[in-house]
mmCIF file of C-alpha atoms and ligand atoms in Angstrom:
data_model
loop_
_atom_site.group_PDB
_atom_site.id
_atom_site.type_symbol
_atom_site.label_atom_id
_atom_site.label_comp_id
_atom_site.label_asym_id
_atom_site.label_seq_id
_atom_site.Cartn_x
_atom_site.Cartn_y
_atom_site.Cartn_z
ATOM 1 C CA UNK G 1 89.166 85.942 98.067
ATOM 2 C CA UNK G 2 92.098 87.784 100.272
ATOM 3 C CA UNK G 3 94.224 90.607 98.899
ATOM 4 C CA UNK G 4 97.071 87.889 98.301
ATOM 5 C CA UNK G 5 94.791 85.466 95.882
ATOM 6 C CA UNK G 6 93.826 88.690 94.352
ATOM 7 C CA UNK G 7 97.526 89.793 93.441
ATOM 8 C CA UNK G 8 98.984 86.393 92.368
ATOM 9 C CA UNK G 9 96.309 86.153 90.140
ATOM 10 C CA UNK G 10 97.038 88.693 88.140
ATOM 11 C CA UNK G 11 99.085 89.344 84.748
ATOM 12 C CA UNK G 12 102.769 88.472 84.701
ATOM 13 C CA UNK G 13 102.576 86.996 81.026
ATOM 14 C CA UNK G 14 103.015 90.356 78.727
ATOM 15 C CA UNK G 15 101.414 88.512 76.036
ATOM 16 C CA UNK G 16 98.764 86.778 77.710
ATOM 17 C CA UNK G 17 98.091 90.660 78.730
ATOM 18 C CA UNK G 18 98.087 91.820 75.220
ATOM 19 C CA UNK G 19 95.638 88.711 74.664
ATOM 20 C CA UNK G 20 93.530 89.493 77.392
ATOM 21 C CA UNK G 21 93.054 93.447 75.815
ATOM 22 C CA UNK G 22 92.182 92.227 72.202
ATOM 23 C CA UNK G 23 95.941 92.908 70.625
ATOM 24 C CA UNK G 24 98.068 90.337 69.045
ATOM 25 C CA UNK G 25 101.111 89.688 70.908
ATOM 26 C CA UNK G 26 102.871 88.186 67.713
ATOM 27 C CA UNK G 27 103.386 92.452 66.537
ATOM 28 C CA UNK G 28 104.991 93.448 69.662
ATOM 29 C CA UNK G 29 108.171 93.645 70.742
ATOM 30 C CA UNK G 30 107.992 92.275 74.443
ATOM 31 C CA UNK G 31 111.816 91.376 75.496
ATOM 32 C CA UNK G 32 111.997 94.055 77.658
ATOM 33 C CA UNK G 33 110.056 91.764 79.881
ATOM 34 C CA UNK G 34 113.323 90.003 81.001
ATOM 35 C CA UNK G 35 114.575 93.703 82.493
ATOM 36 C CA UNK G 36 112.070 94.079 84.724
ATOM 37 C CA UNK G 37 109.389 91.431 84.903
ATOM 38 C CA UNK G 38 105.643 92.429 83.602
ATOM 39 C CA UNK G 39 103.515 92.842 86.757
ATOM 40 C CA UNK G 40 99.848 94.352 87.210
ATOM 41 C CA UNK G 41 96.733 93.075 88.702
ATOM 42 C CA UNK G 42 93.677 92.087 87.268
ATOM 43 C CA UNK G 43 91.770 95.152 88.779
ATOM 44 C CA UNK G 44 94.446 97.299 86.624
ATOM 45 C CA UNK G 45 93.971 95.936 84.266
ATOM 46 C CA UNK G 46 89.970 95.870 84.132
ATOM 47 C CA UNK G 47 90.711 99.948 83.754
ATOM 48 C CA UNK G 48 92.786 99.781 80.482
ATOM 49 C CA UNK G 49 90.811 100.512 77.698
ATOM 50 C CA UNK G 50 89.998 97.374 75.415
ATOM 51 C CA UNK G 51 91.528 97.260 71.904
ATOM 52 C CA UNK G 52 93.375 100.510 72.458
ATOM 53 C CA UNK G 53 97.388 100.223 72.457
ATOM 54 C CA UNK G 54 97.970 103.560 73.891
ATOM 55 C CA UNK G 55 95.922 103.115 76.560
ATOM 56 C CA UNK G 56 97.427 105.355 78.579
ATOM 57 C CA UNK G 57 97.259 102.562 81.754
ATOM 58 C CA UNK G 58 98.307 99.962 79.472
ATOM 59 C CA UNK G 59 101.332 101.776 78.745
ATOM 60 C CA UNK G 60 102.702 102.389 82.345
ATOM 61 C CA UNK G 61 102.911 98.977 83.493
ATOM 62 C CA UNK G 62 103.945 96.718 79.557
ATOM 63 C CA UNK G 63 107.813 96.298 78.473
ATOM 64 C CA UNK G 64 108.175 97.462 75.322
ATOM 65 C CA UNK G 65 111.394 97.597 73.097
ATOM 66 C CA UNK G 66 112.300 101.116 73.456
ATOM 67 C CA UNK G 67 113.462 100.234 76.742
ATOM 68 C CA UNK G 68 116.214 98.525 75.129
ATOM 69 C CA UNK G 69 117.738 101.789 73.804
ATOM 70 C CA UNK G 70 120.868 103.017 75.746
ATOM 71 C CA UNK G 71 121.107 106.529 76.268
ATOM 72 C CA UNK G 72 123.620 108.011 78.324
ATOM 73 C CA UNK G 73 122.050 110.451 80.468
ATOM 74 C CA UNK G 74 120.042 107.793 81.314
ATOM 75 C CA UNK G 75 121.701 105.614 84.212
ATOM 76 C CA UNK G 76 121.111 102.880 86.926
ATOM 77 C CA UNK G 77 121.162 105.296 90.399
ATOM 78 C CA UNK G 78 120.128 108.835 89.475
ATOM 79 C CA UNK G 79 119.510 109.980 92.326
ATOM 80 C CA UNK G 80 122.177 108.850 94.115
ATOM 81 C CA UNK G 81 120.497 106.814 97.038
ATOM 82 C CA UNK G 82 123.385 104.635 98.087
ATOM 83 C CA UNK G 83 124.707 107.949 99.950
ATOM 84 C CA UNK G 84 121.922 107.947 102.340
ATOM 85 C CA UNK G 85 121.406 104.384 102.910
ATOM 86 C CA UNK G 86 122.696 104.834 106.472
ATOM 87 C CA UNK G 87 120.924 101.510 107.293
ATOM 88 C CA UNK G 88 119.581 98.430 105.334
ATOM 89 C CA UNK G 89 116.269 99.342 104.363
ATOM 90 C CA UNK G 90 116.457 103.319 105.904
ATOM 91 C CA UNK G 91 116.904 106.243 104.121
ATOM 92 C CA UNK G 92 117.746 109.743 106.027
ATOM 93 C CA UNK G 93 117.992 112.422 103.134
ATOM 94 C CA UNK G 94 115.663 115.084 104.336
ATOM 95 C CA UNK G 95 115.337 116.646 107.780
ATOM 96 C CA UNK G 96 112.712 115.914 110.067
ATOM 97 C CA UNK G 97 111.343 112.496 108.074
ATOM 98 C CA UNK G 98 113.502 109.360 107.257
ATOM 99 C CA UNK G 99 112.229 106.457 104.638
ATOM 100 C CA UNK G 100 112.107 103.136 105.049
ATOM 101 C CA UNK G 101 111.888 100.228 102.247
ATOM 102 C CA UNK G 102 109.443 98.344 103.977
ATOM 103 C CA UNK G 103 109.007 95.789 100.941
ATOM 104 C CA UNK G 104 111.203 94.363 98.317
ATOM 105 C CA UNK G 105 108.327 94.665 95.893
ATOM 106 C CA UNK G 106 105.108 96.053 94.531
ATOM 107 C CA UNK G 107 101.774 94.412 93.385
ATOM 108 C CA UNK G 108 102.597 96.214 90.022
ATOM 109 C CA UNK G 109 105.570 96.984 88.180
ATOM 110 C CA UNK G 110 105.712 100.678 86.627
ATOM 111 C CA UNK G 111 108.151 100.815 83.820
ATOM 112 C CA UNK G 112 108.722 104.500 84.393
ATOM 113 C CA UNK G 113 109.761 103.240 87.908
ATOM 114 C CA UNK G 114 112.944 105.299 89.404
ATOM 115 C CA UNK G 115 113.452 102.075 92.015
ATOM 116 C CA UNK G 116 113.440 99.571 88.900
ATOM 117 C CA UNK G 117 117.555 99.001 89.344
ATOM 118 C CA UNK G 118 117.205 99.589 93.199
ATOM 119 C CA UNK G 119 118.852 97.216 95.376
ATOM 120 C CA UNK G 120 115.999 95.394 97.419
ATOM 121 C CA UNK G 121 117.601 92.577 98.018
ATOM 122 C CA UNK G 122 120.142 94.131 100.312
ATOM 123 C CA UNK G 123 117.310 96.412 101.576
ATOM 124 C CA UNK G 124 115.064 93.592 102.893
ATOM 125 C CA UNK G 125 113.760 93.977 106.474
ATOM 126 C CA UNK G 126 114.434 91.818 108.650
ATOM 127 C CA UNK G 127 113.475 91.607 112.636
ATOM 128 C CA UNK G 128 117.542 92.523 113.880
ATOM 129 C CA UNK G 129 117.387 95.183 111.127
ATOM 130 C CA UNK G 130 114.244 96.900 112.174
ATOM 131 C CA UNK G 131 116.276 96.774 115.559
ATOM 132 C CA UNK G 132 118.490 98.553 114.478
ATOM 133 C CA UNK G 133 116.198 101.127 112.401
ATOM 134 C CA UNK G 134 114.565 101.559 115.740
ATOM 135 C CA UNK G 135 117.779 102.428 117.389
ATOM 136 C CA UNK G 136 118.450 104.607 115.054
ATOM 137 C CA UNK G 137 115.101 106.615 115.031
ATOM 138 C CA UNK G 138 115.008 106.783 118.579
ATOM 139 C CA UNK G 139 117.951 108.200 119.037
ATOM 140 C CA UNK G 140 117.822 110.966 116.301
ATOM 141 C CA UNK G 141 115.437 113.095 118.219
ATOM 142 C CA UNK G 142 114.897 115.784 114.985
ATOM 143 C CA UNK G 143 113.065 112.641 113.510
ATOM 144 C CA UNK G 144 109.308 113.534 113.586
ATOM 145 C CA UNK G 145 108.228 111.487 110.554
ATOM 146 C CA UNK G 146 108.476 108.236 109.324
ATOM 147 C CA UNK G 147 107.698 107.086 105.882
ATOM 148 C CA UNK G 148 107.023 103.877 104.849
ATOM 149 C CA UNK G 149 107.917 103.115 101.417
ATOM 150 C CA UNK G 150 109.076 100.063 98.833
ATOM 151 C CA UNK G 151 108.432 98.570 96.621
ATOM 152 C CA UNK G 152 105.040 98.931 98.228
ATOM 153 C CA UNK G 153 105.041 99.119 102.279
ATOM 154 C CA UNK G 154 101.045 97.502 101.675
ATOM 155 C CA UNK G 155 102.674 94.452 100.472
ATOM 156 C CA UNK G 156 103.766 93.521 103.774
ATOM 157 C CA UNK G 157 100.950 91.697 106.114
ATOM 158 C CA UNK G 158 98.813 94.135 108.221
ATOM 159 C CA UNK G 159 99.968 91.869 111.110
ATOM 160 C CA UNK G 160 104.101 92.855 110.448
ATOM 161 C CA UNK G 161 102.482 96.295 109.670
ATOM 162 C CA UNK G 162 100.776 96.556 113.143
ATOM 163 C CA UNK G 163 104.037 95.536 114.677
ATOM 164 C CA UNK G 164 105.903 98.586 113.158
ATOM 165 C CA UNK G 165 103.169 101.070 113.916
ATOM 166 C CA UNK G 166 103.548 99.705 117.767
ATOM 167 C CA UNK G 167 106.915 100.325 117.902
ATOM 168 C CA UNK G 168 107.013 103.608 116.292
ATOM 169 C CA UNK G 169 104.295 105.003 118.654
ATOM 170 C CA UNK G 170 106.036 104.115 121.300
ATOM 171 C CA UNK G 171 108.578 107.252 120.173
ATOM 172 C CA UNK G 172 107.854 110.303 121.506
ATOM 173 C CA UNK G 173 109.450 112.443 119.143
ATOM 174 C CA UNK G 174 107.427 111.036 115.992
ATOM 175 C CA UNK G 175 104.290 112.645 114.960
ATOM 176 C CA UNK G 176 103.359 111.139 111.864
ATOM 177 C CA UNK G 177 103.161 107.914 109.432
ATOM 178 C CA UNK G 178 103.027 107.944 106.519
ATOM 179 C CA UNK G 179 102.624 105.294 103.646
ATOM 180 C CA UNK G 180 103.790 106.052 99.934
ATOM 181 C CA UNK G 181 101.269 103.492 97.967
ATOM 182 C CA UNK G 182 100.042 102.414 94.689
ATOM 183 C CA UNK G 183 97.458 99.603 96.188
ATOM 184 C CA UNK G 184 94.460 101.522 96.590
ATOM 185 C CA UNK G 185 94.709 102.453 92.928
ATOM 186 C CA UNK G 186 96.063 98.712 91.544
ATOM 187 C CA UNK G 187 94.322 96.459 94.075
ATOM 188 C CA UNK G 188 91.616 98.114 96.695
ATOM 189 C CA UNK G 189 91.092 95.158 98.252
ATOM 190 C CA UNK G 190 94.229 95.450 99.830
ATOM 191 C CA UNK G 191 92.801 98.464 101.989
ATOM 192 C CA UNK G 192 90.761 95.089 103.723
ATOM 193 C CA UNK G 193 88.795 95.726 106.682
ATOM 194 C CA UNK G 194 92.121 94.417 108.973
ATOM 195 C CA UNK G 195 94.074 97.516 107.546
ATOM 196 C CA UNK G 196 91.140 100.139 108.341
ATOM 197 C CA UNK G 197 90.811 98.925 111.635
ATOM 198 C CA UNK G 198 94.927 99.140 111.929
ATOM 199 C CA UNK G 199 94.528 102.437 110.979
ATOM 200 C CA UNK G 200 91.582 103.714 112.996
ATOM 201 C CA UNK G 201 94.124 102.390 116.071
ATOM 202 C CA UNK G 202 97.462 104.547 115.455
ATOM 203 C CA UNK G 203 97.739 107.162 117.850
ATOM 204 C CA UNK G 204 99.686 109.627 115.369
ATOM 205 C CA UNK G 205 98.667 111.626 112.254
ATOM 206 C CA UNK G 206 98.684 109.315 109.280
ATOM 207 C CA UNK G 207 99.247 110.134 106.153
ATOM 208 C CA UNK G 208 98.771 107.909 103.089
ATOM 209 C CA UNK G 209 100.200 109.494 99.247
ATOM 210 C CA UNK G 210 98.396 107.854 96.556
ATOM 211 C CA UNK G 211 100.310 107.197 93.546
ATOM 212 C CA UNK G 212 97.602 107.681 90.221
ATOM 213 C CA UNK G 213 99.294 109.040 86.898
ATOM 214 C CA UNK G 214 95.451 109.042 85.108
ATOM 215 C CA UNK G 215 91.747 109.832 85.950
ATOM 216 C CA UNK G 216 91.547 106.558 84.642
ATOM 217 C CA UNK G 217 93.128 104.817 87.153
ATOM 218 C CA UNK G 218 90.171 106.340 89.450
ATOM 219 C CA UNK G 219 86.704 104.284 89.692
ATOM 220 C CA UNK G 220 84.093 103.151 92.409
ATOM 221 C CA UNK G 221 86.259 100.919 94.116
ATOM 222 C CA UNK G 222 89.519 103.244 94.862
ATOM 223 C CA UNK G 223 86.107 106.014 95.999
ATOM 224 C CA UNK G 224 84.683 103.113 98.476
ATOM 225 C CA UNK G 225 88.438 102.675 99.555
ATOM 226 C CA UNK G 226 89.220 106.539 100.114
ATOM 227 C CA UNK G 227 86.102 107.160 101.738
ATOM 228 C CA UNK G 228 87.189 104.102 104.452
ATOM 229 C CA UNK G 229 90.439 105.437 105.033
ATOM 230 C CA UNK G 230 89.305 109.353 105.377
ATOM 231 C CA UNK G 231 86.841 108.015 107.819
ATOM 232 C CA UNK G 232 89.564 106.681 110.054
ATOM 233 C CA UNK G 233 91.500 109.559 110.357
ATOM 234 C CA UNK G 234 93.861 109.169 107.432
ATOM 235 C CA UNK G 235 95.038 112.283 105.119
ATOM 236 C CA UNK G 236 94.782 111.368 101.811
ATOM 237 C CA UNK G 237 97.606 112.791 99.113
ATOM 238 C CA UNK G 238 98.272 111.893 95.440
ATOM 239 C CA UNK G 239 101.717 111.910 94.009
ATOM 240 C CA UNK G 240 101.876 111.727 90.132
ATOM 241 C CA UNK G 241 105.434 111.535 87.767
ATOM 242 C CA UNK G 242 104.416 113.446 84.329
ATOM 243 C CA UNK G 243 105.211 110.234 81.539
ATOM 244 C CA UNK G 244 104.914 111.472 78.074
ATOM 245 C CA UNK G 245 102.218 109.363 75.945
ATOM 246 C CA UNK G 246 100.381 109.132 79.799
ATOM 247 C CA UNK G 247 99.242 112.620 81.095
ATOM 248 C CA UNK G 248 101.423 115.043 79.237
ATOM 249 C CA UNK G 249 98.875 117.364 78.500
ATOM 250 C CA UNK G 250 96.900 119.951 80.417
ATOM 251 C CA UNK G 251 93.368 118.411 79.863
ATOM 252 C CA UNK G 252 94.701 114.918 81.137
ATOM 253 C CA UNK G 253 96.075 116.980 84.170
ATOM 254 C CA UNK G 254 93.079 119.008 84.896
ATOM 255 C CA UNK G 255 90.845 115.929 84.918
ATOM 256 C CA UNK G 256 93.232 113.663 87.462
ATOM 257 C CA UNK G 257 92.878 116.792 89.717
ATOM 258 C CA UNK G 258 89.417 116.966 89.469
ATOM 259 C CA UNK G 259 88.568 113.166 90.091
ATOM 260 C CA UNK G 260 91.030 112.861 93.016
ATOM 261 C CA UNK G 261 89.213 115.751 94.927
ATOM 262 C CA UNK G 262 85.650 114.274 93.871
ATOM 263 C CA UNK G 263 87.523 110.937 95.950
ATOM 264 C CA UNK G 264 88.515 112.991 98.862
ATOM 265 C CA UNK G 265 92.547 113.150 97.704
ATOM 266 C CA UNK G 266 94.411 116.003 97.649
ATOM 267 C CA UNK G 267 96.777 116.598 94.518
ATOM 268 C CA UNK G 268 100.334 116.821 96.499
ATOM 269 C CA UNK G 269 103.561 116.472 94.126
ATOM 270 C CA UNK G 270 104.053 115.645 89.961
ATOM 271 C CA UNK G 271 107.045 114.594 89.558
ATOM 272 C CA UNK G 272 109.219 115.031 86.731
ATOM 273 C CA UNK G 273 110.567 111.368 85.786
ATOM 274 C CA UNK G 274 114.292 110.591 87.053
ATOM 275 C CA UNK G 275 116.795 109.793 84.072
ATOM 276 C CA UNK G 276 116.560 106.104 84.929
ATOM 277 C CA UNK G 277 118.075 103.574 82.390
ATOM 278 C CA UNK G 278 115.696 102.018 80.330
ATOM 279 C CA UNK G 279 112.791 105.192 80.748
ATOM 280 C CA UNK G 280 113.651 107.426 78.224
ATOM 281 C CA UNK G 281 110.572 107.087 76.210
ATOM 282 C CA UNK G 282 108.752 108.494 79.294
ATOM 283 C CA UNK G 283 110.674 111.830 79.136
ATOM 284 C CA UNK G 284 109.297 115.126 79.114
ATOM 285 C CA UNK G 285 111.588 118.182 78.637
ATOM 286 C CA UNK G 286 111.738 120.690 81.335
ATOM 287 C CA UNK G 287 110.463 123.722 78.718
ATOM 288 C CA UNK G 288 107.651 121.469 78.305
ATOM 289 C CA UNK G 289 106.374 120.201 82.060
ATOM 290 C CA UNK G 290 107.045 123.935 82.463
ATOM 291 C CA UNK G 291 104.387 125.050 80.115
ATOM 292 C CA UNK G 292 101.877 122.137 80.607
ATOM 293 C CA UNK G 293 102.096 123.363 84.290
ATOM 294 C CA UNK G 294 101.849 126.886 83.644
ATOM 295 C CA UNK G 295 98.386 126.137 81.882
ATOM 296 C CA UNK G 296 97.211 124.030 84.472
ATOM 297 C CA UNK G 297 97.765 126.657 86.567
ATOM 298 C CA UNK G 298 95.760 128.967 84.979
ATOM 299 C CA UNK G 299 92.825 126.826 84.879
ATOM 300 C CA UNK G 300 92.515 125.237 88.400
ATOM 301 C CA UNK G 301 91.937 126.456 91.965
ATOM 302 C CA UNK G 302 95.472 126.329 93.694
ATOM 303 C CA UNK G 303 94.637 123.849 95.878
ATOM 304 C CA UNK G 304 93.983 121.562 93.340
ATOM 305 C CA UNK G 305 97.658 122.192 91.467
ATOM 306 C CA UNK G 306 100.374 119.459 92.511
ATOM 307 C CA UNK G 307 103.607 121.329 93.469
ATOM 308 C CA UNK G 308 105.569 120.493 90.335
ATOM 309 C CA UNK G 309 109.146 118.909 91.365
ATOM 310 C CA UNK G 310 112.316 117.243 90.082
ATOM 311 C CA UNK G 311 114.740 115.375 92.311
ATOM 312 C CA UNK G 312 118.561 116.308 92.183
ATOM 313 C CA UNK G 313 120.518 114.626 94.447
ATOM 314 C CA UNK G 314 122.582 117.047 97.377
ATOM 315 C CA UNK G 315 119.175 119.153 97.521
ATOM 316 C CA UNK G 316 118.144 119.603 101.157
ATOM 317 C CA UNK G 317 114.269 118.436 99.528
ATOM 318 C CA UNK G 318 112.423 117.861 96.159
ATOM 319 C CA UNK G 319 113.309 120.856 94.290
ATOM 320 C CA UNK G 320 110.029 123.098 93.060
ATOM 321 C CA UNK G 321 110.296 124.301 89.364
HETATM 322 C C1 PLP M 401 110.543 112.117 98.670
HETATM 323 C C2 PLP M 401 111.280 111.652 99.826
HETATM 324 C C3 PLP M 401 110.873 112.014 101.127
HETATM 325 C C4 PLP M 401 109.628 112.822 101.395
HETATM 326 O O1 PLP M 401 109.706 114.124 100.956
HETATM 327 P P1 PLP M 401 108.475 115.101 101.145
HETATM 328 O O2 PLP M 401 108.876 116.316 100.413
HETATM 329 O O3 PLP M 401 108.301 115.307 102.603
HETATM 330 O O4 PLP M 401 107.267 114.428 100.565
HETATM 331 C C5 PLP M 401 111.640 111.588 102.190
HETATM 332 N N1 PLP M 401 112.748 110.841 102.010
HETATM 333 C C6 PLP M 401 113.162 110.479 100.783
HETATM 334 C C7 PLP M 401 114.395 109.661 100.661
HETATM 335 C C8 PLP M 401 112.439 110.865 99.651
HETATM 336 O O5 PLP M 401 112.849 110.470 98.450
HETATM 337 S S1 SF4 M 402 104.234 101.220 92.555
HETATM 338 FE FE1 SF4 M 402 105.817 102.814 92.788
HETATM 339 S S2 SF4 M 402 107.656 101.749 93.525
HETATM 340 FE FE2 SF4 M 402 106.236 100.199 92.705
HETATM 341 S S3 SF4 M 402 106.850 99.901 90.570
HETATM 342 FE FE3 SF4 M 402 105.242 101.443 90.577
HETATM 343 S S4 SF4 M 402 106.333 103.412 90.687
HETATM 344 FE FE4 SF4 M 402 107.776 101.804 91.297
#
């Protein structure tokens, strides 16, 4: 079975999910669902725990009515991305790297998601765009790295994906590439043996920055799938956002760190969640990702501490707390 049989087979029925885990759908409250469509592959879900409604991967990805609440601090754009949408589909907000939106989509659909209200449709790639993307890149010679983001930039082909990395290498000015991706973690067998040998041909650094929230979310597969990517030259990141009733504790913390370096990943950023509309239940104060942090700290090797970071728009990067 391919990587796309894979994904459209999996859950985009809430209650068929709650089914599937041994809850009854009839006690939940799933209309949430019509915000942002329920969306997480089988593989996902074969890692929630059975019976168990706060599984903390169960909760990540199913609507529930809480996301119904309007709260005002709580908005559509927080971060204020329509300022730096220079192109369709490229972002240019920090010096030295610009981001594109590769794909409209993702293989699973995070509720805590800042991009949940983004605007994909007008950020869609097409062939005159990425023209013009090009242009743009080329001619911006303090460009040195180019991220590839979404949705999920893994949910295009390999075969588009090749054609990007060409054209990118043929810069001189850019040094890296780098994917931010959820697939490893949702569906491995995306990282097919098509991708690795894409990968083992780029010419520049590569840099991929997982996205795992959970030791949970870690088994044999995403190890089998690390290991293939290491061996070809990739750098291997994790980026985590700290969601209350997920990983708001130290322990929880302590143990994604641990599992990711067992897999070869470096812990790189935990992000505070954005004030997005319809995420409030996710929030954790400031005084309190403070603390959590401060512990975690105290009872890890630096290197295994993710730089702890909130984005405010009109910062010149990811502000450190
Ligand atoms: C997060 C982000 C980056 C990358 O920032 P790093 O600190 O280099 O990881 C680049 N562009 C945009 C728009 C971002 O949101
Ligand atoms: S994988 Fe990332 S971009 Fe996609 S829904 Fe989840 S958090 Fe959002």
């Amino acid at each position: 079975m391919n990587w796309q049989t894979s994904m459209a087979k999996g859950f985009n029925d809430p209650e068929k999910l709650l089914t599937f885990l041994g809850h009854d759908p009839e006690k939940a409250r799933l209309d949430a669902n019509a915000l942002f469509r329920t969306r997480v592959p089988q593989h996902f879900v074969n890692k929630m725990r059975y019976g168990d409604l706060h599984c903390p991967l169960l909760r990540q990805v199913l609507p529930i009515g809480q996301e119904l609440e309007e709260k005002p601090e709580f908005i559509l754009d927080p971060l204020q991305e329509k300022r730096f949408n220079h192109l369709p589909g490229l972002l240019h907000k920090y010096q030295g790297r610009v981001l594109i939106t590769l794909a409209g989509s993702c293989a699973v659909n995070c509720r805590y998601c800042f991009r949940r209200h983004f605007s994909y449709k007008e950020n869609q790639i097409n062939l005159a765009q990425w023209q013009k993307i090009l242009d743009y890149i080329k001619s911006n010679l303090s460009i040195e790295e180019v991220i590839f983001s979404g949705g999920d930039p893994l949910m295009v082909k390999t075969e588009r994906l090749a054609h990007y990395m060409e054209c990118l290498q043929d810069i001189p000015h850019i040094h890296t590439l780098r994917f931010h991706t959820r697939m490893p973690i949702v569906l491995p067998e995306r990282i097919d043996k098509t991708f690795i040998e894409l990968m083992a041909k780029i010419s520049r650094k590569v840099v991929m920055v997982m996205h795992a929230n959970h030791p949970q979310e870690l088994c044999d597969d995403t190890l089998v799938v690390f290991d293939a990517l290491r061996k070809n030259n990739v750098t291997l990141l994790n980026q985590s956002v700290l969601l209350c009733g997920v990983n708001d504790n130290v322990e929880t913390l302590k143990s994604l760190s641990k599992k990711l370096f067992s897999q070869g990943v470096l812990p790189y950023y935990l992000h505070l969640p954005d004030e997005v509309a319809g995420t409030a239940h996710f929030d954790v104060s400031i005084e309190r990702a403070k603390q959590i942090y401060l512990d975690l700290q105290a009872q890890l090797p630096g290197y295994l501490v993710p730089k702890l970071v909130k984005e405010i728009p009109g910062q010149k990067s990811k502000t450190r707390l």
